Amino acid sequence: FSPSAYGVTRLRGGQQNEVPVGGVALKEHEKERSGVKGIQGAVILRNESAALNGHQQTEQPIPKTQNQETEASTKSQEGASTQEGPEADVRSISKPAKKNQGRVSMPIFRIPSMGMMPSTDSWAYSHNEELGFSLFLERRCKWVWFIRHAEAHHNLAERQHELGTLYLAEEHSGWKYWDASLTPRGKDQCNNLKKELEAMSHSIDPEVIVVSPLTRCLQTARLTVGSVFWDENMEEKPNFVATDLCRERITNCPADSRRNLSVLQKEFPEVDFAQCVQTEYDEMWFAHKEDTQLCKERGIRFLQWLAKRPESRIAVVTHSGFLKRLFAQFGMGIAPEDKEEIHRRPANCEMRGLVLCAHRHFSDVPGTEGYTLTEIY
């Protein structure tokens, strides 16, 4: 995946920043299928695990002129150059060239799959920062607007208490902030974002609103994108889909545990909860706790799930902790200011627009090409 910053970041105060796109990567043809040599595709943001774990490399055959062959031969005699950092130890592999053809070493960065990506999705990507842009097939791309929920009562409590975030743990505040709802200030933030959405010269017009099943996200979705693009007089109901894949990181904080499913379904009848864990109480919170790595892995599964959906314009209402860990896995090799913008923890009711680019086809139909089983946990 390559979630790349393409457009507008909106804060609750109405600030608007254009986010430039930087970096480039090229994908090798799948020669077994096409039989064509060359370079196509692109990746803007690389998984951080590639930088942490190093890269394996191979070379690509590229047709060259006789002058280029002579130049390449001279350079090979001078010795291979070295690099610093995680991409060090780049070495050329010499192979016999065909007549009127030469070879140059082209780095192919092997991106570890974190145990869930098929092997076909974890190699054959190269990165060339000098070009400064990327090309993707349109059918592989989705416009995604990530929105952090507005201020909830537990946010206010952690700011006011001397323990900060630790105060929200069950041993300190009990279940006082269970599935926390929005504060009056949070509802004002939603109203501000709604006005900004209505004033946009180019409407985002999402085909689906994906939302965490926690109350503060359901309220935020209803009061912002839900109220802008649908109203009670419309015959077609809003397309709200709740999923546990984008809920907050699961710790011992009851604020991040949802209320009973039947209660949520009654309170938010416009939302489809079929994609959530189908238990009345929040079994996922009681049976499963996540460290940072497990939350990151769930984030990748969420991107897989988005990639398999038919919609190309998607709004996602979720949490700052989840987004922070999801975005931290991307952004290597792009402009520093872009990387900082992507990695920054979002403010309450902030909307951040990205383009999600899949490196291959993902399918949710068993037995079909690109099928990937996406489990919640």
mmCIF file of C-alpha atoms in Angstrom:
data_model
loop_
_atom_site.group_PDB
_atom_site.id
_atom_site.type_symbol
_atom_site.label_atom_id
_atom_site.label_comp_id
_atom_site.label_asym_id
_atom_site.label_seq_id
_atom_site.Cartn_x
_atom_site.Cartn_y
_atom_site.Cartn_z
ATOM 1 C CA PHE A 1 0.000 0.000 0.000
ATOM 2 C CA SER A 2 0.971 3.621 -0.487
ATOM 3 C CA PRO A 3 -1.260 6.065 1.343
ATOM 4 C CA SER A 4 0.011 9.365 -0.038
ATOM 5 C CA ALA A 5 -0.822 12.914 0.970
ATOM 6 C CA TYR A 6 -2.531 14.541 -1.983
ATOM 7 C CA GLY A 7 -4.711 17.363 -0.858
ATOM 8 C CA VAL A 8 -6.207 19.246 2.013
ATOM 9 C CA THR A 9 -5.711 18.889 5.737
ATOM 10 C CA ARG A 10 -8.455 20.645 7.651
ATOM 11 C CA LEU A 11 -8.283 21.594 11.303
ATOM 12 C CA ARG A 12 -11.224 22.410 13.514
ATOM 13 C CA GLY A 13 -10.412 26.117 13.190
ATOM 14 C CA GLY A 14 -10.821 26.020 9.439
ATOM 15 C CA GLN A 15 -7.119 26.141 8.573
ATOM 16 C CA GLN A 16 -6.293 24.717 5.158
ATOM 17 C CA ASN A 17 -2.896 23.445 4.023
ATOM 18 C CA GLU A 18 -1.954 22.139 0.618
ATOM 19 C CA VAL A 19 0.071 18.944 0.978
ATOM 20 C CA PRO A 20 2.529 18.349 -1.874
ATOM 21 C CA VAL A 21 3.357 14.888 -3.059
ATOM 22 C CA GLY A 22 6.956 13.749 -3.151
ATOM 23 C CA GLY A 23 9.052 10.708 -3.893
ATOM 24 C CA VAL A 24 8.629 8.054 -6.533
ATOM 25 C CA ALA A 25 8.961 4.335 -6.900
ATOM 26 C CA LEU A 26 8.646 2.009 -9.809
ATOM 27 C CA LYS A 27 7.232 -1.481 -9.990
ATOM 28 C CA GLU A 28 8.648 -4.297 -12.112
ATOM 29 C CA HIS A 29 6.361 -5.909 -14.670
ATOM 30 C CA GLU A 30 5.044 -9.290 -13.728
ATOM 31 C CA LYS A 31 6.880 -10.956 -16.598
ATOM 32 C CA GLU A 32 5.194 -14.317 -16.119
ATOM 33 C CA ARG A 33 1.871 -12.776 -17.084
ATOM 34 C CA SER A 34 2.712 -10.053 -19.577
ATOM 35 C CA GLY A 35 6.027 -11.164 -21.068
ATOM 36 C CA VAL A 36 6.972 -7.512 -21.353
ATOM 37 C CA LYS A 37 10.181 -6.012 -19.960
ATOM 38 C CA GLY A 38 10.120 -2.599 -18.424
ATOM 39 C CA ILE A 39 9.019 -0.496 -15.514
ATOM 40 C CA GLN A 40 5.530 0.560 -14.498
ATOM 41 C CA GLY A 41 3.447 1.485 -11.472
ATOM 42 C CA ALA A 42 4.564 3.467 -8.470
ATOM 43 C CA VAL A 43 4.858 3.671 -4.722
ATOM 44 C CA ILE A 44 5.105 6.991 -2.922
ATOM 45 C CA LEU A 45 5.369 5.834 0.667
ATOM 46 C CA ARG A 46 7.334 2.791 1.765
ATOM 47 C CA ASN A 47 6.611 0.650 4.793
ATOM 48 C CA GLU A 48 8.880 1.692 7.664
ATOM 49 C CA SER A 49 9.830 -1.922 8.281
ATOM 50 C CA ALA A 50 11.895 -1.752 5.117
ATOM 51 C CA ALA A 51 14.029 0.963 6.681
ATOM 52 C CA LEU A 52 14.238 -0.882 9.972
ATOM 53 C CA ASN A 53 15.139 -4.290 8.621
ATOM 54 C CA GLY A 54 17.201 -3.387 5.564
ATOM 55 C CA HIS A 55 16.620 -4.247 1.906
ATOM 56 C CA GLN A 56 17.458 -7.141 -0.316
ATOM 57 C CA GLN A 57 18.344 -6.184 -3.835
ATOM 58 C CA THR A 58 18.497 -7.620 -7.280
ATOM 59 C CA GLU A 59 19.069 -6.016 -10.654
ATOM 60 C CA GLN A 60 16.910 -5.176 -13.624
ATOM 61 C CA PRO A 61 17.901 -5.652 -17.281
ATOM 62 C CA ILE A 62 17.609 -2.391 -19.200
ATOM 63 C CA PRO A 63 18.379 -2.097 -22.928
ATOM 64 C CA LYS A 64 21.352 0.211 -23.538
ATOM 65 C CA THR A 65 23.235 1.728 -26.416
ATOM 66 C CA GLN A 66 26.853 0.806 -27.190
ATOM 67 C CA ASN A 67 28.094 4.051 -25.574
ATOM 68 C CA GLN A 68 26.110 3.318 -22.463
ATOM 69 C CA GLU A 69 27.569 -0.180 -22.346
ATOM 70 C CA THR A 70 31.093 1.242 -22.446
ATOM 71 C CA GLU A 71 30.294 3.724 -19.691
ATOM 72 C CA ALA A 72 28.707 1.028 -17.513
ATOM 73 C CA SER A 73 31.732 -1.230 -18.028
ATOM 74 C CA THR A 74 34.092 1.575 -16.932
ATOM 75 C CA LYS A 75 32.042 2.265 -13.818
ATOM 76 C CA SER A 76 31.927 -1.391 -12.859
ATOM 77 C CA GLN A 77 35.739 -1.514 -12.909
ATOM 78 C CA GLU A 78 35.892 1.409 -10.498
ATOM 79 C CA GLY A 79 33.913 -0.539 -7.920
ATOM 80 C CA ALA A 80 30.394 -0.321 -6.581
ATOM 81 C CA SER A 81 29.437 2.739 -4.563
ATOM 82 C CA THR A 82 28.297 2.457 -0.977
ATOM 83 C CA GLN A 83 25.401 4.015 0.900
ATOM 84 C CA GLU A 84 24.815 4.979 4.470
ATOM 85 C CA GLY A 85 21.896 4.048 6.719
ATOM 86 C CA PRO A 86 19.386 1.234 6.275
ATOM 87 C CA GLU A 87 19.994 0.968 2.519
ATOM 88 C CA ALA A 88 23.710 0.267 2.881
ATOM 89 C CA ASP A 89 25.646 -2.594 1.287
ATOM 90 C CA VAL A 90 24.288 -2.145 -2.224
ATOM 91 C CA ARG A 91 26.124 -4.536 -4.517
ATOM 92 C CA SER A 92 25.976 -5.240 -8.224
ATOM 93 C CA ILE A 93 25.357 -8.711 -9.587
ATOM 94 C CA SER A 94 27.109 -9.310 -12.866
ATOM 95 C CA LYS A 95 25.421 -11.484 -15.466
ATOM 96 C CA PRO A 96 26.229 -12.045 -19.153
ATOM 97 C CA ALA A 97 24.521 -9.490 -21.338
ATOM 98 C CA LYS A 98 22.811 -10.316 -24.575
ATOM 99 C CA LYS A 99 24.046 -8.861 -27.812
ATOM 100 C CA ASN A 100 23.411 -5.096 -28.015
ATOM 101 C CA GLN A 101 22.259 -5.112 -24.404
ATOM 102 C CA GLY A 102 23.836 -4.054 -21.163
ATOM 103 C CA ARG A 103 22.925 -4.257 -17.559
ATOM 104 C CA VAL A 104 22.788 -1.743 -14.770
ATOM 105 C CA SER A 105 22.186 -2.413 -11.106
ATOM 106 C CA MET A 106 18.784 -1.174 -10.033
ATOM 107 C CA PRO A 107 17.838 -1.509 -6.359
ATOM 108 C CA ILE A 108 14.741 -3.543 -5.591
ATOM 109 C CA PHE A 109 13.791 -2.962 -1.979
ATOM 110 C CA ARG A 110 12.306 -5.955 -0.241
ATOM 111 C CA ILE A 111 9.568 -4.805 2.086
ATOM 112 C CA PRO A 112 8.857 -7.240 4.948
ATOM 113 C CA SER A 113 5.230 -8.296 4.959
ATOM 114 C CA MET A 114 4.701 -8.234 8.753
ATOM 115 C CA GLY A 115 3.373 -11.764 8.522
ATOM 116 C CA MET A 116 0.184 -10.983 6.644
ATOM 117 C CA MET A 117 0.983 -9.729 3.150
ATOM 118 C CA PRO A 118 1.365 -12.373 0.433
ATOM 119 C CA SER A 119 4.891 -12.674 -0.937
ATOM 120 C CA THR A 120 3.804 -11.144 -4.243
ATOM 121 C CA ASP A 121 3.074 -7.927 -2.376
ATOM 122 C CA SER A 122 6.386 -7.664 -0.530
ATOM 123 C CA TRP A 123 9.019 -7.242 -3.245
ATOM 124 C CA ALA A 124 9.803 -5.753 -6.661
ATOM 125 C CA TYR A 125 9.505 -2.111 -5.625
ATOM 126 C CA SER A 126 12.274 0.401 -6.267
ATOM 127 C CA HIS A 127 12.497 3.995 -5.150
ATOM 128 C CA ASN A 128 13.963 6.965 -6.988
ATOM 129 C CA GLU A 129 13.636 10.216 -5.065
ATOM 130 C CA GLU A 130 15.140 12.335 -7.869
ATOM 131 C CA LEU A 131 12.035 12.130 -10.067
ATOM 132 C CA GLY A 132 9.809 13.502 -7.320
ATOM 133 C CA PHE A 133 6.468 12.031 -8.415
ATOM 134 C CA SER A 134 4.646 8.729 -8.839
ATOM 135 C CA LEU A 135 2.262 7.142 -11.307
ATOM 136 C CA PHE A 136 -0.492 4.702 -10.383
ATOM 137 C CA LEU A 137 -3.289 3.061 -12.324
ATOM 138 C CA GLU A 138 -6.511 4.853 -11.448
ATOM 139 C CA ARG A 139 -8.346 1.635 -10.633
ATOM 140 C CA ARG A 140 -5.802 0.904 -7.888
ATOM 141 C CA CYS A 141 -6.401 4.229 -6.117
ATOM 142 C CA LYS A 142 -8.954 5.417 -3.579
ATOM 143 C CA TRP A 143 -9.433 8.858 -2.117
ATOM 144 C CA VAL A 144 -9.724 8.482 1.640
ATOM 145 C CA TRP A 145 -10.556 11.252 4.116
ATOM 146 C CA PHE A 146 -9.496 10.260 7.623
ATOM 147 C CA ILE A 147 -11.325 12.137 10.386
ATOM 148 C CA ARG A 148 -10.458 11.911 14.053
ATOM 149 C CA HIS A 149 -13.494 12.032 16.349
ATOM 150 C CA ALA A 150 -14.336 15.322 18.058
ATOM 151 C CA GLU A 151 -13.587 15.977 21.724
ATOM 152 C CA ALA A 152 -15.137 13.392 24.061
ATOM 153 C CA HIS A 153 -15.470 13.403 27.840
ATOM 154 C CA HIS A 154 -12.419 11.197 28.360
ATOM 155 C CA ASN A 155 -10.286 13.674 26.347
ATOM 156 C CA LEU A 156 -11.354 16.429 28.700
ATOM 157 C CA ALA A 157 -10.648 14.254 31.760
ATOM 158 C CA GLU A 158 -7.109 13.340 30.700
ATOM 159 C CA ARG A 159 -6.264 17.012 30.135
ATOM 160 C CA GLN A 160 -7.587 18.057 33.521
ATOM 161 C CA HIS A 161 -6.194 15.244 35.687
ATOM 162 C CA GLU A 162 -2.583 15.227 36.886
ATOM 163 C CA LEU A 163 -2.127 11.618 35.725
ATOM 164 C CA GLY A 164 -3.044 12.544 32.174
ATOM 165 C CA THR A 165 -3.780 9.540 29.966
ATOM 166 C CA LEU A 166 -2.975 7.128 32.806
ATOM 167 C CA TYR A 167 -6.051 8.396 34.628
ATOM 168 C CA LEU A 168 -8.272 6.725 32.024
ATOM 169 C CA ALA A 169 -7.052 3.233 32.961
ATOM 170 C CA GLU A 170 -9.618 1.062 34.698
ATOM 171 C CA GLU A 171 -7.638 0.970 37.945
ATOM 172 C CA HIS A 172 -7.782 4.781 38.261
ATOM 173 C CA SER A 173 -11.157 5.964 36.923
ATOM 174 C CA GLY A 174 -13.076 2.684 36.750
ATOM 175 C CA TRP A 175 -15.836 2.663 34.145
ATOM 176 C CA LYS A 176 -16.712 6.339 34.498
ATOM 177 C CA TYR A 177 -15.732 7.069 30.886
ATOM 178 C CA TRP A 178 -16.956 3.839 29.316
ATOM 179 C CA ASP A 179 -17.488 4.390 25.561
ATOM 180 C CA ALA A 180 -17.178 8.135 26.118
ATOM 181 C CA SER A 181 -19.545 10.437 24.221
ATOM 182 C CA LEU A 182 -18.865 13.912 22.824
ATOM 183 C CA THR A 183 -18.634 16.984 25.019
ATOM 184 C CA PRO A 184 -20.524 20.195 24.101
ATOM 185 C CA ARG A 185 -17.209 21.510 22.752
ATOM 186 C CA GLY A 186 -16.866 18.356 20.659
ATOM 187 C CA LYS A 187 -20.281 18.962 19.114
ATOM 188 C CA ASP A 188 -19.214 22.529 18.284
ATOM 189 C CA GLN A 189 -16.117 21.108 16.580
ATOM 190 C CA CYS A 190 -18.368 18.883 14.480
ATOM 191 C CA ASN A 191 -20.448 21.886 13.477
ATOM 192 C CA ASN A 192 -17.294 23.758 12.439
ATOM 193 C CA LEU A 193 -16.108 20.856 10.278
ATOM 194 C CA LYS A 194 -19.575 20.562 8.762
ATOM 195 C CA LYS A 195 -19.420 24.216 7.697
ATOM 196 C CA GLU A 196 -15.975 23.687 6.198
ATOM 197 C CA LEU A 197 -17.216 20.673 4.234
ATOM 198 C CA GLU A 198 -20.179 22.664 2.929
ATOM 199 C CA ALA A 199 -17.906 25.544 1.897
ATOM 200 C CA MET A 200 -15.398 23.393 -0.009
ATOM 201 C CA SER A 201 -15.168 24.307 -3.673
ATOM 202 C CA HIS A 202 -14.704 20.632 -4.549
ATOM 203 C CA SER A 203 -16.975 18.449 -2.456
ATOM 204 C CA ILE A 204 -15.462 15.215 -1.161
ATOM 205 C CA ASP A 205 -18.834 13.466 -1.748
ATOM 206 C CA PRO A 206 -17.928 10.113 -0.115
ATOM 207 C CA GLU A 207 -19.624 6.970 -1.380
ATOM 208 C CA VAL A 208 -19.362 5.350 2.037
ATOM 209 C CA ILE A 209 -18.604 6.501 5.580
ATOM 210 C CA VAL A 210 -16.551 3.933 7.477
ATOM 211 C CA VAL A 211 -16.649 4.416 11.213
ATOM 212 C CA SER A 212 -15.318 2.922 14.428
ATOM 213 C CA PRO A 213 -18.129 1.366 16.527
ATOM 214 C CA LEU A 214 -17.297 3.593 19.514
ATOM 215 C CA THR A 215 -19.915 6.219 20.368
ATOM 216 C CA ARG A 216 -17.712 9.297 19.914
ATOM 217 C CA CYS A 217 -16.901 8.261 16.325
ATOM 218 C CA LEU A 218 -20.498 7.391 15.491
ATOM 219 C CA GLN A 219 -21.607 10.812 16.777
ATOM 220 C CA THR A 220 -18.846 12.603 14.868
ATOM 221 C CA ALA A 221 -19.703 10.811 11.623
ATOM 222 C CA ARG A 222 -23.381 11.655 11.984
ATOM 223 C CA LEU A 223 -22.764 15.336 12.805
ATOM 224 C CA THR A 224 -20.136 15.990 10.098
ATOM 225 C CA VAL A 225 -20.008 14.065 6.809
ATOM 226 C CA GLY A 226 -23.310 12.356 7.551
ATOM 227 C CA SER A 227 -25.243 15.605 7.968
ATOM 228 C CA VAL A 228 -23.578 17.280 4.971
ATOM 229 C CA PHE A 229 -24.225 14.657 2.317
ATOM 230 C CA TRP A 230 -27.481 13.122 3.549
ATOM 231 C CA ASP A 231 -30.586 14.417 5.253
ATOM 232 C CA GLU A 232 -33.857 12.970 6.527
ATOM 233 C CA ASN A 233 -35.730 13.934 3.346
ATOM 234 C CA MET A 234 -33.509 11.886 1.058
ATOM 235 C CA GLU A 235 -34.965 8.573 -0.078
ATOM 236 C CA GLU A 236 -31.571 6.878 -0.161
ATOM 237 C CA LYS A 237 -30.212 6.221 3.310
ATOM 238 C CA PRO A 238 -26.616 7.194 4.117
ATOM 239 C CA ASN A 239 -24.090 4.429 3.607
ATOM 240 C CA PHE A 240 -22.545 4.102 7.073
ATOM 241 C CA VAL A 241 -20.438 1.016 7.782
ATOM 242 C CA ALA A 242 -18.973 0.297 11.235
ATOM 243 C CA THR A 243 -15.967 -1.989 11.639
ATOM 244 C CA ASP A 244 -13.735 -2.980 14.542
ATOM 245 C CA LEU A 245 -10.754 -2.798 12.184
ATOM 246 C CA CYS A 246 -10.504 0.969 12.733
ATOM 247 C CA ARG A 247 -11.340 1.174 16.421
ATOM 248 C CA GLU A 248 -8.899 2.647 18.944
ATOM 249 C CA ARG A 249 -5.955 0.604 20.188
ATOM 250 C CA ILE A 250 -7.282 -1.828 22.783
ATOM 251 C CA THR A 251 -5.766 -1.279 26.213
ATOM 252 C CA ASN A 252 -7.173 -1.360 29.752
ATOM 253 C CA CYS A 253 -9.007 1.912 29.134
ATOM 254 C CA PRO A 254 -12.838 1.439 29.305
ATOM 255 C CA ALA A 255 -13.291 4.614 27.247
ATOM 256 C CA ASP A 256 -12.146 2.508 24.285
ATOM 257 C CA SER A 257 -14.715 -0.256 24.888
ATOM 258 C CA ARG A 258 -18.024 -0.032 23.043
ATOM 259 C CA ARG A 259 -21.439 -0.317 24.607
ATOM 260 C CA ASN A 260 -23.684 -3.290 23.885
ATOM 261 C CA LEU A 261 -24.343 -3.833 20.199
ATOM 262 C CA SER A 262 -28.148 -3.709 20.487
ATOM 263 C CA VAL A 263 -27.916 -0.312 22.216
ATOM 264 C CA LEU A 264 -25.719 1.117 19.441
ATOM 265 C CA GLN A 265 -27.949 -0.294 16.705
ATOM 266 C CA LYS A 266 -30.986 1.373 18.277
ATOM 267 C CA GLU A 267 -29.206 4.693 18.815
ATOM 268 C CA PHE A 268 -27.619 4.773 15.331
ATOM 269 C CA PRO A 269 -30.105 3.033 12.994
ATOM 270 C CA GLU A 270 -28.409 4.466 9.900
ATOM 271 C CA VAL A 271 -25.217 2.495 10.595
ATOM 272 C CA ASP A 272 -24.565 -1.032 9.327
ATOM 273 C CA PHE A 273 -22.872 -2.970 12.146
ATOM 274 C CA ALA A 274 -22.568 -6.247 10.208
ATOM 275 C CA GLN A 275 -18.801 -5.772 9.794
ATOM 276 C CA CYS A 276 -18.258 -5.644 13.579
ATOM 277 C CA VAL A 277 -17.631 -8.563 15.898
ATOM 278 C CA GLN A 278 -21.137 -9.921 16.333
ATOM 279 C CA THR A 279 -21.324 -10.209 20.103
ATOM 280 C CA GLU A 280 -23.714 -8.258 22.308
ATOM 281 C CA TYR A 281 -20.992 -7.110 24.678
ATOM 282 C CA ASP A 282 -17.573 -5.946 23.515
ATOM 283 C CA GLU A 283 -15.846 -9.329 23.425
ATOM 284 C CA MET A 284 -12.914 -7.915 21.485
ATOM 285 C CA TRP A 285 -12.037 -5.487 24.290
ATOM 286 C CA PHE A 286 -12.332 -8.095 27.066
ATOM 287 C CA ALA A 287 -10.496 -10.900 25.244
ATOM 288 C CA HIS A 288 -7.845 -9.016 23.324
ATOM 289 C CA LYS A 289 -5.338 -6.316 24.272
ATOM 290 C CA GLU A 290 -2.938 -4.669 21.821
ATOM 291 C CA ASP A 291 0.568 -3.337 22.035
ATOM 292 C CA THR A 292 1.807 -0.921 19.383
ATOM 293 C CA GLN A 293 2.817 -3.680 16.954
ATOM 294 C CA LEU A 294 -0.538 -5.473 17.095
ATOM 295 C CA CYS A 295 -2.331 -2.183 16.491
ATOM 296 C CA LYS A 296 -0.085 -1.488 13.485
ATOM 297 C CA GLU A 297 -0.871 -4.910 12.046
ATOM 298 C CA ARG A 298 -4.597 -4.312 12.448
ATOM 299 C CA GLY A 299 -4.087 -1.010 10.645
ATOM 300 C CA ILE A 300 -2.614 -2.821 7.646
ATOM 301 C CA ARG A 301 -5.539 -5.240 7.663
ATOM 302 C CA PHE A 302 -7.827 -2.201 7.640
ATOM 303 C CA LEU A 303 -6.086 -0.899 4.497
ATOM 304 C CA GLN A 304 -6.546 -4.323 2.914
ATOM 305 C CA TRP A 305 -10.227 -4.145 3.756
ATOM 306 C CA LEU A 306 -10.521 -0.668 2.234
ATOM 307 C CA ALA A 307 -8.660 -1.784 -0.891
ATOM 308 C CA LYS A 308 -11.184 -4.578 -1.437
ATOM 309 C CA ARG A 309 -14.214 -2.308 -1.163
ATOM 310 C CA PRO A 310 -15.906 -1.190 -4.402
ATOM 311 C CA GLU A 311 -16.028 2.519 -3.485
ATOM 312 C CA SER A 312 -13.310 4.918 -4.637
ATOM 313 C CA ARG A 313 -14.216 7.864 -2.323
ATOM 314 C CA ILE A 314 -14.300 6.928 1.336
ATOM 315 C CA ALA A 315 -14.584 8.868 4.592
ATOM 316 C CA VAL A 316 -13.178 7.159 7.704
ATOM 317 C CA VAL A 317 -14.036 8.395 11.206
ATOM 318 C CA THR A 318 -11.636 6.882 13.709
ATOM 319 C CA HIS A 319 -9.152 7.598 16.533
ATOM 320 C CA SER A 320 -5.836 9.400 16.932
ATOM 321 C CA GLY A 321 -3.973 6.481 18.520
ATOM 322 C CA PHE A 322 -5.003 4.159 15.708
ATOM 323 C CA LEU A 323 -4.109 6.687 13.005
ATOM 324 C CA LYS A 324 -0.781 7.526 14.615
ATOM 325 C CA ARG A 325 0.287 3.867 14.510
ATOM 326 C CA LEU A 326 -1.116 3.292 11.032
ATOM 327 C CA PHE A 327 0.588 6.304 9.424
ATOM 328 C CA ALA A 328 3.886 5.667 11.241
ATOM 329 C CA GLN A 329 4.416 2.674 8.953
ATOM 330 C CA PHE A 330 4.572 4.880 5.852
ATOM 331 C CA GLY A 331 6.319 7.991 4.660
ATOM 332 C CA MET A 332 9.884 6.804 4.090
ATOM 333 C CA GLY A 333 11.710 8.498 1.244
ATOM 334 C CA ILE A 334 9.403 11.490 0.755
ATOM 335 C CA ALA A 335 9.897 15.176 1.520
ATOM 336 C CA PRO A 336 10.501 15.739 5.263
ATOM 337 C CA GLU A 337 7.595 18.179 5.571
ATOM 338 C CA ASP A 338 5.240 15.635 3.969
ATOM 339 C CA LYS A 339 6.456 12.900 6.267
ATOM 340 C CA GLU A 340 5.943 15.134 9.291
ATOM 341 C CA GLU A 341 2.431 16.001 8.156
ATOM 342 C CA ILE A 342 1.500 12.344 7.700
ATOM 343 C CA HIS A 343 3.023 11.211 11.005
ATOM 344 C CA ARG A 344 1.631 14.039 13.142
ATOM 345 C CA ARG A 345 -1.085 13.009 15.596
ATOM 346 C CA PRO A 346 -4.378 14.500 14.369
ATOM 347 C CA ALA A 347 -6.326 16.975 16.473
ATOM 348 C CA ASN A 348 -9.931 16.417 17.520
ATOM 349 C CA CYS A 349 -12.243 16.622 14.510
ATOM 350 C CA GLU A 350 -9.361 17.091 12.072
ATOM 351 C CA MET A 351 -9.793 15.752 8.553
ATOM 352 C CA ARG A 352 -6.757 14.553 6.609
ATOM 353 C CA GLY A 353 -7.037 13.628 2.935
ATOM 354 C CA LEU A 354 -4.893 10.833 1.494
ATOM 355 C CA VAL A 355 -4.769 8.697 -1.622
ATOM 356 C CA LEU A 356 -4.582 4.966 -0.925
ATOM 357 C CA CYS A 357 -2.770 3.206 -3.764
ATOM 358 C CA ALA A 358 -2.767 -0.589 -3.867
ATOM 359 C CA HIS A 359 0.255 -2.228 -5.495
ATOM 360 C CA ARG A 360 -1.892 -5.053 -6.807
ATOM 361 C CA HIS A 361 -5.475 -6.288 -6.935
ATOM 362 C CA PHE A 362 -7.100 -7.334 -3.647
ATOM 363 C CA SER A 363 -10.200 -9.529 -3.654
ATOM 364 C CA ASP A 364 -12.550 -10.720 -0.922
ATOM 365 C CA VAL A 365 -13.938 -13.582 -3.059
ATOM 366 C CA PRO A 366 -12.312 -16.931 -2.133
ATOM 367 C CA GLY A 367 -10.658 -18.664 -5.059
ATOM 368 C CA THR A 368 -10.276 -15.525 -7.172
ATOM 369 C CA GLU A 369 -7.037 -13.799 -8.097
ATOM 370 C CA GLY A 370 -5.778 -11.523 -5.354
ATOM 371 C CA TYR A 371 -7.967 -13.059 -2.650
ATOM 372 C CA THR A 372 -6.875 -11.962 0.831
ATOM 373 C CA LEU A 373 -8.642 -13.047 4.000
ATOM 374 C CA THR A 374 -8.924 -10.025 6.290
ATOM 375 C CA GLU A 375 -9.542 -10.954 9.907
ATOM 376 C CA ILE A 376 -10.362 -8.430 12.604
ATOM 377 C CA TYR A 377 -8.059 -10.047 15.176
#
